[in-house]
Amino acid sequence: SVLVWSQSTYRTRPCPDWSPCPPYTMRGLINYGAHCSINSVVQVLCGTHELRDLIRLVDEHHHRSPNTVAVRLKRLIYDMIKGNMSPCDPSLLVYAMALYRGAPFDGQEDSDVVFKCIINALADNCGIGNKIGRLWDIENEDRMRCLHCNTVQSTLNKSNTITVLIGDNLPTELQDYIKLYTDNTFTTCDYHYTHCHTGTQIEITSKVVTLPQVVCIRIERVRNIGRDTTDIVKTGTKFAFPEKLDLKYIMKDPEAPVSTVYKLYTVVAHRGTHYCGYYTAYVRDDDIWYLADDSHVRVCSWEDVKSTYEAGSMLYNSVAYMLMYHKQLSLNPAVT
């Protein structure tokens, strides 16, 4: 049976202003239109404890801040962690996000687009906002080797997501997919290499140099099967993900004495087609899973979360689009 909110689901947690706080529970968010993806991503951010700890330090009167996303997110999360049962209003945050990107959120946006809009707005800010925006930063070393002259060039880049592709010849389980990353496979393409001044092929490899405290994994479920936007389709193919994930296989030095084991704490899921659908978020807090469906929040189970592995041929069921993992403290423990 599914549990609903009751007094037994309340827990206490300090408020961001250090004042006594009523019993804490997870609150929903009002949806005024096609903002279910924004609501789901905000629930994910609120469920990120590092962000909650830092967002309260944002200076609301900083005159050099180029946008107001950090301040609006701070006020919204402050409301969300109060012990009130009524849903919160995210409209001021949505407005700040629209000003930042220069376009309104009139239609449903992909959850990845929403996540990057908020994170990039925070990273473009000053002080604490910039630190929050870089919580997800992954530093990669990309190496390009010319197959004609054997010259190697290396560059360091940063990203805030790991993209997982779904295909006929690819693993259908996340840990297996990550392990495949360690193979010395490479991508080649026609390229005019500046060192030897000839059209040739290059070998491209990418390895992670440093891992952040929280990792965002985006499952690429949308692809274009033609040349037109009408040829964009969503796949509900099964793709499983574990509660614990070891990322040592993507590291440049897999044997480095750093923690590479992560624990799942949020899942953003989508139901419907690419053109018409609905987002929800599963959030783990104090080892209890919750389902946030706009203004409605209820307790759920790990079995409910696993139901997002696949959507079925008719795409009726919610399917996972975005996963968030939190780094575990111990050094390279066994994955269970």
Short mmCIF file of N, CA and C in Angstrom, two decimals, residues 71-196:
data_model
loop_
_atom_site.label_atom_id
_atom_site.label_comp_id
_atom_site.label_asym_id
_atom_site.label_seq_id
_atom_site.Cartn_x
_atom_site.Cartn_y
_atom_site.Cartn_z
N VAL A 71 18.85 34.63 -5.65
CA VAL A 71 17.99 35.17 -4.58
C VAL A 71 16.62 34.53 -4.61
N ARG A 72 16.04 34.38 -5.81
CA ARG A 72 14.71 33.77 -5.92
C ARG A 72 14.74 32.30 -5.51
N LEU A 73 15.81 31.60 -5.87
CA LEU A 73 15.92 30.20 -5.47
C LEU A 73 16.09 30.09 -3.96
N LYS A 74 16.86 31.00 -3.38
CA LYS A 74 17.05 31.00 -1.92
C LYS A 74 15.70 31.16 -1.21
N ARG A 75 14.90 32.12 -1.63
CA ARG A 75 13.62 32.37 -0.97
C ARG A 75 12.64 31.21 -1.16
N LEU A 76 12.68 30.61 -2.34
CA LEU A 76 11.78 29.48 -2.59
C LEU A 76 12.17 28.27 -1.75
N ILE A 77 13.46 27.95 -1.70
CA ILE A 77 13.90 26.80 -0.90
C ILE A 77 13.65 27.05 0.57
N TYR A 78 13.81 28.30 1.02
CA TYR A 78 13.50 28.64 2.41
C TYR A 78 12.04 28.28 2.72
N ASP A 79 11.14 28.64 1.79
CA ASP A 79 9.72 28.31 1.98
C ASP A 79 9.50 26.80 1.95
N MET A 80 10.23 26.10 1.07
CA MET A 80 10.01 24.68 0.89
C MET A 80 10.42 23.84 2.09
N ILE A 81 11.38 24.31 2.89
CA ILE A 81 11.82 23.50 4.03
C ILE A 81 11.10 23.86 5.32
N LYS A 82 10.15 24.77 5.24
CA LYS A 82 9.32 25.06 6.39
C LYS A 82 8.28 23.95 6.58
N GLY A 83 7.76 23.82 7.78
CA GLY A 83 6.84 22.73 8.09
C GLY A 83 5.41 23.01 7.74
N ASN A 84 5.16 23.68 6.63
CA ASN A 84 3.81 23.99 6.19
C ASN A 84 3.40 22.96 5.13
N MET A 85 2.17 22.52 5.15
CA MET A 85 1.72 21.50 4.21
C MET A 85 1.35 22.06 2.84
N SER A 86 1.06 23.36 2.75
CA SER A 86 0.59 23.93 1.49
C SER A 86 1.73 24.03 0.48
N PRO A 87 1.42 23.90 -0.83
CA PRO A 87 2.46 24.00 -1.87
C PRO A 87 3.02 25.41 -1.98
N CYS A 88 4.26 25.51 -2.44
CA CYS A 88 4.94 26.80 -2.59
C CYS A 88 4.75 27.34 -4.00
N ASP A 89 4.96 28.65 -4.13
CA ASP A 89 4.77 29.34 -5.40
C ASP A 89 6.13 29.62 -6.04
N PRO A 90 6.47 28.97 -7.17
CA PRO A 90 7.77 29.17 -7.81
C PRO A 90 7.78 30.26 -8.88
N SER A 91 6.70 31.02 -9.01
CA SER A 91 6.55 31.92 -10.16
C SER A 91 7.65 32.99 -10.23
N LEU A 92 8.11 33.50 -9.08
CA LEU A 92 9.16 34.52 -9.11
C LEU A 92 10.49 33.94 -9.59
N LEU A 93 10.76 32.69 -9.23
CA LEU A 93 11.97 32.03 -9.75
C LEU A 93 11.85 31.82 -11.25
N VAL A 94 10.70 31.38 -11.71
CA VAL A 94 10.48 31.17 -13.15
C VAL A 94 10.70 32.47 -13.91
N TYR A 95 10.20 33.58 -13.36
CA TYR A 95 10.37 34.88 -13.99
C TYR A 95 11.85 35.27 -14.05
N ALA A 96 12.59 35.03 -12.95
CA ALA A 96 14.03 35.34 -12.92
C ALA A 96 14.79 34.50 -13.93
N MET A 97 14.40 33.23 -14.08
CA MET A 97 15.04 32.35 -15.06
C MET A 97 14.77 32.84 -16.48
N ALA A 98 13.55 33.31 -16.74
CA ALA A 98 13.20 33.82 -18.07
C ALA A 98 14.01 35.07 -18.41
N LEU A 99 14.19 35.94 -17.41
CA LEU A 99 15.01 37.14 -17.63
C LEU A 99 16.45 36.75 -17.92
N TYR A 100 16.94 35.74 -17.22
CA TYR A 100 18.34 35.32 -17.40
C TYR A 100 18.59 34.78 -18.81
N ARG A 101 17.70 33.95 -19.30
CA ARG A 101 17.93 33.34 -20.62
C ARG A 101 17.37 34.17 -21.76
N GLY A 102 16.60 35.21 -21.44
CA GLY A 102 16.08 36.10 -22.46
C GLY A 102 14.90 35.55 -23.22
N ALA A 103 14.21 34.58 -22.64
CA ALA A 103 13.03 33.99 -23.29
C ALA A 103 12.11 33.42 -22.22
N PRO A 104 10.80 33.55 -22.39
CA PRO A 104 9.87 33.04 -21.38
C PRO A 104 9.76 31.53 -21.40
N PHE A 105 9.30 30.97 -20.31
CA PHE A 105 9.03 29.53 -20.23
C PHE A 105 7.55 29.29 -20.50
N ASP A 106 7.15 29.51 -21.76
CA ASP A 106 5.74 29.37 -22.12
C ASP A 106 5.33 27.92 -22.33
N GLY A 107 6.26 27.10 -22.82
CA GLY A 107 5.97 25.69 -23.06
C GLY A 107 6.81 24.81 -22.18
N GLN A 108 6.55 23.51 -22.25
CA GLN A 108 7.31 22.58 -21.45
C GLN A 108 8.75 22.50 -21.95
N GLU A 109 9.69 22.63 -21.03
CA GLU A 109 11.11 22.55 -21.36
C GLU A 109 11.67 21.21 -20.88
N ASP A 110 12.71 20.73 -21.55
CA ASP A 110 13.39 19.52 -21.11
C ASP A 110 14.02 19.77 -19.75
N SER A 111 14.00 18.77 -18.88
CA SER A 111 14.54 18.92 -17.53
C SER A 111 16.02 19.30 -17.55
N ASP A 112 16.76 18.79 -18.53
CA ASP A 112 18.18 19.12 -18.63
C ASP A 112 18.38 20.59 -18.95
N VAL A 113 17.53 21.16 -19.80
CA VAL A 113 17.60 22.58 -20.14
C VAL A 113 17.32 23.42 -18.90
N VAL A 114 16.33 23.03 -18.11
CA VAL A 114 15.98 23.76 -16.89
C VAL A 114 17.13 23.70 -15.89
N PHE A 115 17.67 22.50 -15.69
CA PHE A 115 18.78 22.32 -14.74
C PHE A 115 19.96 23.21 -15.12
N LYS A 116 20.34 23.19 -16.39
CA LYS A 116 21.50 23.98 -16.82
C LYS A 116 21.22 25.48 -16.75
N CYS A 117 19.98 25.88 -17.00
CA CYS A 117 19.63 27.30 -16.89
C CYS A 117 19.86 27.79 -15.46
N ILE A 118 19.38 27.04 -14.48
CA ILE A 118 19.54 27.45 -13.08
C ILE A 118 21.00 27.39 -12.66
N ILE A 119 21.69 26.27 -12.96
CA ILE A 119 23.07 26.11 -12.55
C ILE A 119 23.98 27.14 -13.21
N ASN A 120 23.77 27.41 -14.49
CA ASN A 120 24.59 28.41 -15.17
C ASN A 120 24.33 29.81 -14.64
N ALA A 121 23.08 30.10 -14.31
CA ALA A 121 22.75 31.40 -13.72
C ALA A 121 23.45 31.58 -12.38
N LEU A 122 23.50 30.51 -11.58
CA LEU A 122 24.19 30.57 -10.30
C LEU A 122 25.70 30.72 -10.52
N ALA A 123 26.26 29.97 -11.47
CA ALA A 123 27.70 30.03 -11.74
C ALA A 123 28.12 31.40 -12.26
N ASP A 124 27.22 32.09 -12.97
CA ASP A 124 27.52 33.43 -13.48
C ASP A 124 27.44 34.49 -12.40
N ASN A 125 26.98 34.09 -11.23
CA ASN A 125 26.80 35.04 -10.14
C ASN A 125 28.10 35.26 -9.39
N CYS A 126 28.03 36.06 -8.37
CA CYS A 126 29.20 36.36 -7.55
C CYS A 126 29.13 35.60 -6.23
N GLY A 127 30.27 35.38 -5.62
CA GLY A 127 30.33 34.83 -4.27
C GLY A 127 29.72 33.44 -4.15
N ILE A 128 28.78 33.29 -3.21
CA ILE A 128 28.19 31.99 -2.90
C ILE A 128 27.43 31.42 -4.08
N GLY A 129 26.74 32.25 -4.84
CA GLY A 129 26.00 31.76 -6.00
C GLY A 129 26.91 31.03 -6.97
N ASN A 130 28.09 31.59 -7.21
CA ASN A 130 29.06 30.96 -8.11
C ASN A 130 29.51 29.61 -7.55
N LYS A 131 29.72 29.55 -6.24
CA LYS A 131 30.15 28.28 -5.61
C LYS A 131 29.07 27.22 -5.73
N ILE A 132 27.81 27.62 -5.57
CA ILE A 132 26.70 26.67 -5.72
C ILE A 132 26.63 26.17 -7.16
N GLY A 133 26.78 27.08 -8.12
CA GLY A 133 26.69 26.71 -9.52
C GLY A 133 27.76 25.73 -9.96
N ARG A 134 28.84 25.62 -9.19
CA ARG A 134 29.94 24.71 -9.55
C ARG A 134 29.95 23.43 -8.71
N LEU A 135 28.88 23.19 -7.94
CA LEU A 135 28.79 21.96 -7.15
C LEU A 135 28.84 20.71 -8.03
N TRP A 136 28.36 20.82 -9.27
CA TRP A 136 28.26 19.66 -10.16
C TRP A 136 29.43 19.59 -11.15
N ASP A 137 30.42 20.47 -11.04
CA ASP A 137 31.48 20.55 -12.04
C ASP A 137 32.33 19.28 -12.09
N ILE A 138 32.44 18.71 -13.29
CA ILE A 138 33.31 17.56 -13.55
C ILE A 138 34.44 18.04 -14.44
N GLU A 139 35.69 17.82 -14.02
CA GLU A 139 36.83 18.22 -14.82
C GLU A 139 37.30 17.05 -15.67
N ASN A 140 37.31 17.23 -16.98
CA ASN A 140 37.70 16.18 -17.92
C ASN A 140 38.99 16.56 -18.64
N GLU A 141 39.78 15.53 -18.95
CA GLU A 141 40.94 15.71 -19.82
C GLU A 141 40.62 15.05 -21.16
N ASP A 142 40.56 15.86 -22.21
CA ASP A 142 40.31 15.35 -23.55
C ASP A 142 41.63 15.28 -24.31
N ARG A 143 41.93 14.10 -24.88
CA ARG A 143 43.16 13.90 -25.63
C ARG A 143 42.83 13.61 -27.08
N MET A 144 43.50 14.33 -27.98
CA MET A 144 43.34 14.11 -29.41
C MET A 144 44.69 13.66 -29.98
N ARG A 145 44.70 12.50 -30.63
CA ARG A 145 45.93 11.98 -31.24
C ARG A 145 45.73 11.86 -32.75
N CYS A 146 46.59 12.53 -33.49
CA CYS A 146 46.52 12.47 -34.95
C CYS A 146 47.01 11.10 -35.41
N LEU A 147 46.22 10.41 -36.19
CA LEU A 147 46.60 9.09 -36.66
C LEU A 147 47.57 9.15 -37.84
N HIS A 148 47.90 10.37 -38.28
CA HIS A 148 48.88 10.54 -39.37
C HIS A 148 50.28 10.81 -38.83
N CYS A 149 50.38 11.78 -37.89
CA CYS A 149 51.69 12.14 -37.35
C CYS A 149 51.89 11.73 -35.90
N ASN A 150 50.84 11.19 -35.30
CA ASN A 150 50.90 10.66 -33.92
C ASN A 150 51.06 11.76 -32.87
N THR A 151 50.86 13.01 -33.24
CA THR A 151 50.93 14.10 -32.27
C THR A 151 49.70 14.06 -31.35
N VAL A 152 49.94 14.34 -30.07
CA VAL A 152 48.86 14.31 -29.07
C VAL A 152 48.69 15.70 -28.48
N GLN A 153 47.45 16.14 -28.40
CA GLN A 153 47.11 17.39 -27.73
C GLN A 153 46.11 17.10 -26.63
N SER A 154 46.30 17.73 -25.47
CA SER A 154 45.40 17.52 -24.32
C SER A 154 44.82 18.86 -23.88
N THR A 155 43.56 18.84 -23.53
CA THR A 155 42.89 20.03 -23.00
C THR A 155 42.04 19.64 -21.80
N LEU A 156 41.89 20.57 -20.87
CA LEU A 156 41.04 20.36 -19.71
C LEU A 156 39.73 21.10 -19.91
N ASN A 157 38.62 20.42 -19.71
CA ASN A 157 37.30 21.01 -19.86
C ASN A 157 36.44 20.67 -18.66
N LYS A 158 35.39 21.46 -18.47
CA LYS A 158 34.47 21.20 -17.39
C LYS A 158 33.06 21.01 -17.93
N SER A 159 32.33 20.12 -17.29
CA SER A 159 30.92 19.90 -17.63
C SER A 159 30.17 19.66 -16.33
N ASN A 160 28.84 19.76 -16.37
CA ASN A 160 28.07 19.53 -15.16
C ASN A 160 27.11 18.35 -15.28
N THR A 161 27.23 17.59 -16.36
CA THR A 161 26.42 16.38 -16.52
C THR A 161 27.24 15.28 -17.21
N ILE A 162 26.86 14.04 -16.96
CA ILE A 162 27.37 12.89 -17.69
C ILE A 162 26.20 12.37 -18.54
N THR A 163 26.39 12.33 -19.85
CA THR A 163 25.32 11.89 -20.74
C THR A 163 25.45 10.40 -21.04
N VAL A 164 24.36 9.67 -20.89
CA VAL A 164 24.32 8.24 -21.16
C VAL A 164 23.45 8.01 -22.39
N LEU A 165 24.01 7.31 -23.37
CA LEU A 165 23.29 7.04 -24.61
C LEU A 165 22.59 5.69 -24.55
N ILE A 166 21.45 5.59 -25.20
CA ILE A 166 20.72 4.34 -25.30
C ILE A 166 20.77 3.86 -26.75
N GLY A 167 21.23 2.64 -26.94
CA GLY A 167 21.34 2.12 -28.29
C GLY A 167 21.32 0.61 -28.32
N ASP A 168 21.20 0.04 -29.52
CA ASP A 168 21.07 -1.41 -29.66
C ASP A 168 22.29 -2.16 -29.14
N ASN A 169 23.48 -1.59 -29.28
CA ASN A 169 24.70 -2.30 -28.90
C ASN A 169 25.32 -1.77 -27.61
N LEU A 170 24.55 -1.01 -26.84
CA LEU A 170 25.06 -0.43 -25.61
C LEU A 170 24.44 -1.14 -24.40
N PRO A 171 25.14 -1.15 -23.25
CA PRO A 171 24.59 -1.77 -22.04
C PRO A 171 23.27 -1.12 -21.63
N THR A 172 22.42 -1.90 -20.99
CA THR A 172 21.12 -1.41 -20.54
C THR A 172 21.08 -1.24 -19.03
N GLU A 173 22.24 -1.20 -18.40
CA GLU A 173 22.35 -0.96 -16.96
C GLU A 173 23.47 0.04 -16.74
N LEU A 174 23.25 1.01 -15.85
CA LEU A 174 24.16 2.15 -15.72
C LEU A 174 25.56 1.74 -15.29
N GLN A 175 25.69 0.84 -14.29
CA GLN A 175 27.02 0.45 -13.85
C GLN A 175 27.80 -0.24 -14.98
N ASP A 176 27.13 -1.07 -15.76
CA ASP A 176 27.77 -1.72 -16.91
C ASP A 176 28.19 -0.68 -17.95
N TYR A 177 27.34 0.32 -18.14
CA TYR A 177 27.65 1.39 -19.10
C TYR A 177 28.90 2.15 -18.66
N ILE A 178 28.99 2.45 -17.35
CA ILE A 178 30.15 3.17 -16.83
C ILE A 178 31.42 2.33 -16.97
N LYS A 179 31.30 1.03 -16.74
CA LYS A 179 32.46 0.15 -16.90
C LYS A 179 32.95 0.13 -18.34
N LEU A 180 32.03 0.22 -19.28
CA LEU A 180 32.41 0.24 -20.69
C LEU A 180 33.26 1.46 -21.02
N TYR A 181 33.10 2.50 -20.23
CA TYR A 181 33.84 3.74 -20.43
C TYR A 181 35.34 3.53 -20.33
N THR A 182 35.74 2.52 -19.55
CA THR A 182 37.17 2.26 -19.33
C THR A 182 37.84 1.63 -20.53
N ASP A 183 37.07 1.05 -21.46
CA ASP A 183 37.66 0.45 -22.65
C ASP A 183 38.36 1.52 -23.49
N ASN A 184 39.45 1.13 -24.14
CA ASN A 184 40.20 2.07 -24.97
C ASN A 184 39.57 2.21 -26.35
N THR A 185 38.27 2.40 -26.36
CA THR A 185 37.60 2.68 -27.62
C THR A 185 37.77 4.16 -27.94
N PHE A 186 37.67 4.51 -29.20
CA PHE A 186 37.86 5.90 -29.55
C PHE A 186 36.96 6.27 -30.71
N THR A 187 36.75 7.56 -30.83
CA THR A 187 35.94 8.10 -31.91
C THR A 187 36.87 8.70 -32.96
N THR A 188 36.66 8.37 -34.21
CA THR A 188 37.47 8.94 -35.28
C THR A 188 36.58 9.72 -36.23
N CYS A 189 37.16 10.71 -36.85
CA CYS A 189 36.39 11.52 -37.79
C CYS A 189 37.37 12.18 -38.76
N ASP A 190 36.86 12.65 -39.89
CA ASP A 190 37.68 13.41 -40.82
C ASP A 190 38.04 14.75 -40.19
N TYR A 191 39.30 15.07 -40.24
CA TYR A 191 39.76 16.25 -39.50
C TYR A 191 41.00 16.81 -40.18
N HIS A 192 41.09 18.14 -40.25
CA HIS A 192 42.29 18.78 -40.78
C HIS A 192 43.17 19.17 -39.60
N TYR A 193 44.21 18.38 -39.35
CA TYR A 193 45.03 18.59 -38.16
C TYR A 193 46.07 19.67 -38.44
N THR A 194 46.16 20.66 -37.57
CA THR A 194 47.02 21.82 -37.81
C THR A 194 48.51 21.48 -37.70
N HIS A 195 48.86 20.44 -36.97
CA HIS A 195 50.28 20.13 -36.77
C HIS A 195 50.93 19.57 -38.03
N CYS A 196 50.23 18.62 -38.68
CA CYS A 196 50.82 18.01 -39.88
C CYS A 196 50.18 18.56 -41.16
#
